[in-house]
Amino acid sequence: IQADGTDGNCVTFVLHDEDHTLGNSLRYMVMKNPDVEFCGYCITHPSESKINFRIQTRGALPAVEPFRKGLNDLMGVCQHVLNTFERSMKEYRAQR
């Protein structure tokens, strides 16, 4: 991850080896934060596997904080989905 920006409240993070899968999910999680004024991403070029992920916050909150929180929240959601799937598979196998 590279972070480009002159102001701590408005930063563009460059995520290498990523695509819409992470970009859209992370954008959704970050936008749930009421301190975030803008959040968006773009794919630089179809032949490149990187995205530019931009966050602009209100007030004095640095943009890296909602970025970090969004990543942690997304990991929590993914862990919940994995646990639910594994529990369901275990129940299914027990019924067979």
JSON list of C-alpha atoms in Angstrom, two decimals:
[
{"chain": "A", "resi": 1, "resn": "ILE", "atom": "CA", "xyz": [0.00, 0.00, 0.00]},
{"chain": "A", "resi": 2, "resn": "GLN", "atom": "CA", "xyz": [1.21, 3.46, -0.88]},
{"chain": "A", "resi": 3, "resn": "ALA", "atom": "CA", "xyz": [-0.47, 6.61, 0.40]},
{"chain": "A", "resi": 4, "resn": "ASP", "atom": "CA", "xyz": [-0.37, 9.81, -1.64]},
{"chain": "A", "resi": 5, "resn": "GLY", "atom": "CA", "xyz": [-1.77, 13.12, -0.46]},
{"chain": "A", "resi": 6, "resn": "THR", "atom": "CA", "xyz": [-0.71, 16.50, 0.83]},
{"chain": "A", "resi": 7, "resn": "ASP", "atom": "CA", "xyz": [-3.36, 16.64, 3.52]},
{"chain": "A", "resi": 8, "resn": "GLY", "atom": "CA", "xyz": [-3.97, 13.96, 6.15]},
{"chain": "A", "resi": 9, "resn": "ASN", "atom": "CA", "xyz": [-7.74, 14.37, 5.71]},
{"chain": "A", "resi": 10, "resn": "CYS", "atom": "CA", "xyz": [-7.70, 13.54, 1.99]},
{"chain": "A", "resi": 11, "resn": "VAL", "atom": "CA", "xyz": [-5.49, 10.64, 0.94]},
{"chain": "A", "resi": 12, "resn": "THR", "atom": "CA", "xyz": [-5.29, 8.29, -2.05]},
{"chain": "A", "resi": 13, "resn": "PHE", "atom": "CA", "xyz": [-4.15, 4.80, -1.14]},
{"chain": "A", "resi": 14, "resn": "VAL", "atom": "CA", "xyz": [-2.69, 2.69, -3.94]},
{"chain": "A", "resi": 15, "resn": "LEU", "atom": "CA", "xyz": [-3.57, -0.97, -3.41]},
{"chain": "A", "resi": 16, "resn": "HIS", "atom": "CA", "xyz": [-1.44, -3.33, -5.49]},
{"chain": "A", "resi": 17, "resn": "ASP", "atom": "CA", "xyz": [-2.68, -6.72, -6.74]},
{"chain": "A", "resi": 18, "resn": "GLU", "atom": "CA", "xyz": [-6.31, -5.84, -5.99]},
{"chain": "A", "resi": 19, "resn": "ASP", "atom": "CA", "xyz": [-9.47, -5.28, -8.03]},
{"chain": "A", "resi": 20, "resn": "HIS", "atom": "CA", "xyz": [-13.20, -4.54, -7.67]},
{"chain": "A", "resi": 21, "resn": "THR", "atom": "CA", "xyz": [-13.64, -7.38, -5.17]},
{"chain": "A", "resi": 22, "resn": "LEU", "atom": "CA", "xyz": [-11.79, -5.53, -2.44]},
{"chain": "A", "resi": 23, "resn": "GLY", "atom": "CA", "xyz": [-12.42, -2.03, -3.78]},
{"chain": "A", "resi": 24, "resn": "ASN", "atom": "CA", "xyz": [-16.20, -2.07, -3.68]},
{"chain": "A", "resi": 25, "resn": "SER", "atom": "CA", "xyz": [-16.45, -4.00, -0.40]},
{"chain": "A", "resi": 26, "resn": "LEU", "atom": "CA", "xyz": [-13.97, -1.70, 1.33]},
{"chain": "A", "resi": 27, "resn": "ARG", "atom": "CA", "xyz": [-15.67, 1.40, -0.07]},
{"chain": "A", "resi": 28, "resn": "TYR", "atom": "CA", "xyz": [-18.97, 0.22, 1.42]},
{"chain": "A", "resi": 29, "resn": "MET", "atom": "CA", "xyz": [-17.40, -0.39, 4.85]},
{"chain": "A", "resi": 30, "resn": "VAL", "atom": "CA", "xyz": [-15.58, 2.97, 4.90]},
{"chain": "A", "resi": 31, "resn": "MET", "atom": "CA", "xyz": [-18.69, 4.92, 3.82]},
{"chain": "A", "resi": 32, "resn": "LYS", "atom": "CA", "xyz": [-20.56, 3.61, 6.87]},
{"chain": "A", "resi": 33, "resn": "ASN", "atom": "CA", "xyz": [-18.33, 5.91, 8.96]},
{"chain": "A", "resi": 34, "resn": "PRO", "atom": "CA", "xyz": [-20.16, 9.25, 9.52]},
{"chain": "A", "resi": 35, "resn": "ASP", "atom": "CA", "xyz": [-16.82, 11.13, 9.62]},
{"chain": "A", "resi": 36, "resn": "VAL", "atom": "CA", "xyz": [-16.09, 10.19, 5.99]},
{"chain": "A", "resi": 37, "resn": "GLU", "atom": "CA", "xyz": [-17.14, 12.84, 3.49]},
{"chain": "A", "resi": 38, "resn": "PHE", "atom": "CA", "xyz": [-16.03, 11.01, 0.34]},
{"chain": "A", "resi": 39, "resn": "CYS", "atom": "CA", "xyz": [-14.77, 7.54, -0.47]},
{"chain": "A", "resi": 40, "resn": "GLY", "atom": "CA", "xyz": [-14.23, 6.08, -3.91]},
{"chain": "A", "resi": 41, "resn": "TYR", "atom": "CA", "xyz": [-11.89, 3.97, -5.96]},
{"chain": "A", "resi": 42, "resn": "CYS", "atom": "CA", "xyz": [-10.87, 3.43, -9.54]},
{"chain": "A", "resi": 43, "resn": "ILE", "atom": "CA", "xyz": [-9.00, 0.81, -11.48]},
{"chain": "A", "resi": 44, "resn": "THR", "atom": "CA", "xyz": [-6.08, 2.56, -13.13]},
{"chain": "A", "resi": 45, "resn": "HIS", "atom": "CA", "xyz": [-6.06, 0.36, -16.24]},
{"chain": "A", "resi": 46, "resn": "PRO", "atom": "CA", "xyz": [-7.50, -3.09, -17.08]},
{"chain": "A", "resi": 47, "resn": "SER", "atom": "CA", "xyz": [-4.01, -4.51, -17.63]},
{"chain": "A", "resi": 48, "resn": "GLU", "atom": "CA", "xyz": [-2.80, -3.30, -14.20]},
{"chain": "A", "resi": 49, "resn": "SER", "atom": "CA", "xyz": [-3.85, -5.06, -11.01]},
{"chain": "A", "resi": 50, "resn": "LYS", "atom": "CA", "xyz": [-4.02, -2.06, -8.72]},
{"chain": "A", "resi": 51, "resn": "ILE", "atom": "CA", "xyz": [-6.63, 0.38, -7.53]},
{"chain": "A", "resi": 52, "resn": "ASN", "atom": "CA", "xyz": [-6.52, 3.98, -6.35]},
{"chain": "A", "resi": 53, "resn": "PHE", "atom": "CA", "xyz": [-8.64, 4.23, -3.22]},
{"chain": "A", "resi": 54, "resn": "ARG", "atom": "CA", "xyz": [-9.44, 7.79, -2.09]},
{"chain": "A", "resi": 55, "resn": "ILE", "atom": "CA", "xyz": [-10.80, 8.85, 1.29]},
{"chain": "A", "resi": 56, "resn": "GLN", "atom": "CA", "xyz": [-11.71, 12.37, 2.41]},
{"chain": "A", "resi": 57, "resn": "THR", "atom": "CA", "xyz": [-12.79, 12.95, 6.00]},
{"chain": "A", "resi": 58, "resn": "ARG", "atom": "CA", "xyz": [-14.56, 15.75, 7.82]},
{"chain": "A", "resi": 59, "resn": "GLY", "atom": "CA", "xyz": [-12.72, 17.67, 10.51]},
{"chain": "A", "resi": 60, "resn": "ALA", "atom": "CA", "xyz": [-9.41, 16.62, 11.99]},
{"chain": "A", "resi": 61, "resn": "LEU", "atom": "CA", "xyz": [-9.76, 12.84, 11.58]},
{"chain": "A", "resi": 62, "resn": "PRO", "atom": "CA", "xyz": [-6.86, 11.53, 9.46]},
{"chain": "A", "resi": 63, "resn": "ALA", "atom": "CA", "xyz": [-7.98, 9.48, 6.45]},
{"chain": "A", "resi": 64, "resn": "VAL", "atom": "CA", "xyz": [-5.87, 6.52, 7.50]},
{"chain": "A", "resi": 65, "resn": "GLU", "atom": "CA", "xyz": [-8.16, 5.89, 10.52]},
{"chain": "A", "resi": 66, "resn": "PRO", "atom": "CA", "xyz": [-11.37, 5.09, 8.58]},
{"chain": "A", "resi": 67, "resn": "PHE", "atom": "CA", "xyz": [-9.23, 3.15, 6.08]},
{"chain": "A", "resi": 68, "resn": "ARG", "atom": "CA", "xyz": [-7.83, 0.98, 8.88]},
{"chain": "A", "resi": 69, "resn": "LYS", "atom": "CA", "xyz": [-11.27, 0.61, 10.51]},
{"chain": "A", "resi": 70, "resn": "GLY", "atom": "CA", "xyz": [-12.84, -0.34, 7.19]},
{"chain": "A", "resi": 71, "resn": "LEU", "atom": "CA", "xyz": [-10.25, -3.06, 6.63]},
{"chain": "A", "resi": 72, "resn": "ASN", "atom": "CA", "xyz": [-10.75, -4.44, 10.16]},
{"chain": "A", "resi": 73, "resn": "ASP", "atom": "CA", "xyz": [-14.56, -4.34, 9.82]},
{"chain": "A", "resi": 74, "resn": "LEU", "atom": "CA", "xyz": [-14.36, -6.11, 6.46]},
{"chain": "A", "resi": 75, "resn": "MET", "atom": "CA", "xyz": [-12.13, -8.81, 7.95]},
{"chain": "A", "resi": 76, "resn": "GLY", "atom": "CA", "xyz": [-14.70, -9.27, 10.73]},
{"chain": "A", "resi": 77, "resn": "VAL", "atom": "CA", "xyz": [-17.52, -9.71, 8.20]},
{"chain": "A", "resi": 78, "resn": "CYS", "atom": "CA", "xyz": [-15.46, -12.21, 6.20]},
{"chain": "A", "resi": 79, "resn": "GLN", "atom": "CA", "xyz": [-14.64, -14.17, 9.37]},
{"chain": "A", "resi": 80, "resn": "HIS", "atom": "CA", "xyz": [-18.33, -14.28, 10.30]},
{"chain": "A", "resi": 81, "resn": "VAL", "atom": "CA", "xyz": [-19.26, -15.59, 6.84]},
{"chain": "A", "resi": 82, "resn": "LEU", "atom": "CA", "xyz": [-16.52, -18.23, 7.04]},
{"chain": "A", "resi": 83, "resn": "ASN", "atom": "CA", "xyz": [-17.60, -19.36, 10.52]},
{"chain": "A", "resi": 84, "resn": "THR", "atom": "CA", "xyz": [-21.26, -19.58, 9.45]},
{"chain": "A", "resi": 85, "resn": "PHE", "atom": "CA", "xyz": [-20.32, -21.58, 6.36]},
{"chain": "A", "resi": 86, "resn": "GLU", "atom": "CA", "xyz": [-18.13, -24.00, 8.30]},
{"chain": "A", "resi": 87, "resn": "ARG", "atom": "CA", "xyz": [-20.82, -24.49, 10.96]},
{"chain": "A", "resi": 88, "resn": "SER", "atom": "CA", "xyz": [-23.43, -25.18, 8.27]},
{"chain": "A", "resi": 89, "resn": "MET", "atom": "CA", "xyz": [-21.15, -27.67, 6.53]},
{"chain": "A", "resi": 90, "resn": "LYS", "atom": "CA", "xyz": [-20.54, -29.45, 9.82]},
{"chain": "A", "resi": 91, "resn": "GLU", "atom": "CA", "xyz": [-24.30, -29.70, 10.46]},
{"chain": "A", "resi": 92, "resn": "TYR", "atom": "CA", "xyz": [-24.91, -30.92, 6.91]},
{"chain": "A", "resi": 93, "resn": "ARG", "atom": "CA", "xyz": [-22.27, -33.65, 7.20]},
{"chain": "A", "resi": 94, "resn": "ALA", "atom": "CA", "xyz": [-23.69, -34.73, 10.57]},
{"chain": "A", "resi": 95, "resn": "GLN", "atom": "CA", "xyz": [-27.14, -35.20, 8.99]},
{"chain": "A", "resi": 96, "resn": "ARG", "atom": "CA", "xyz": [-25.82, -37.37, 6.16]}
]
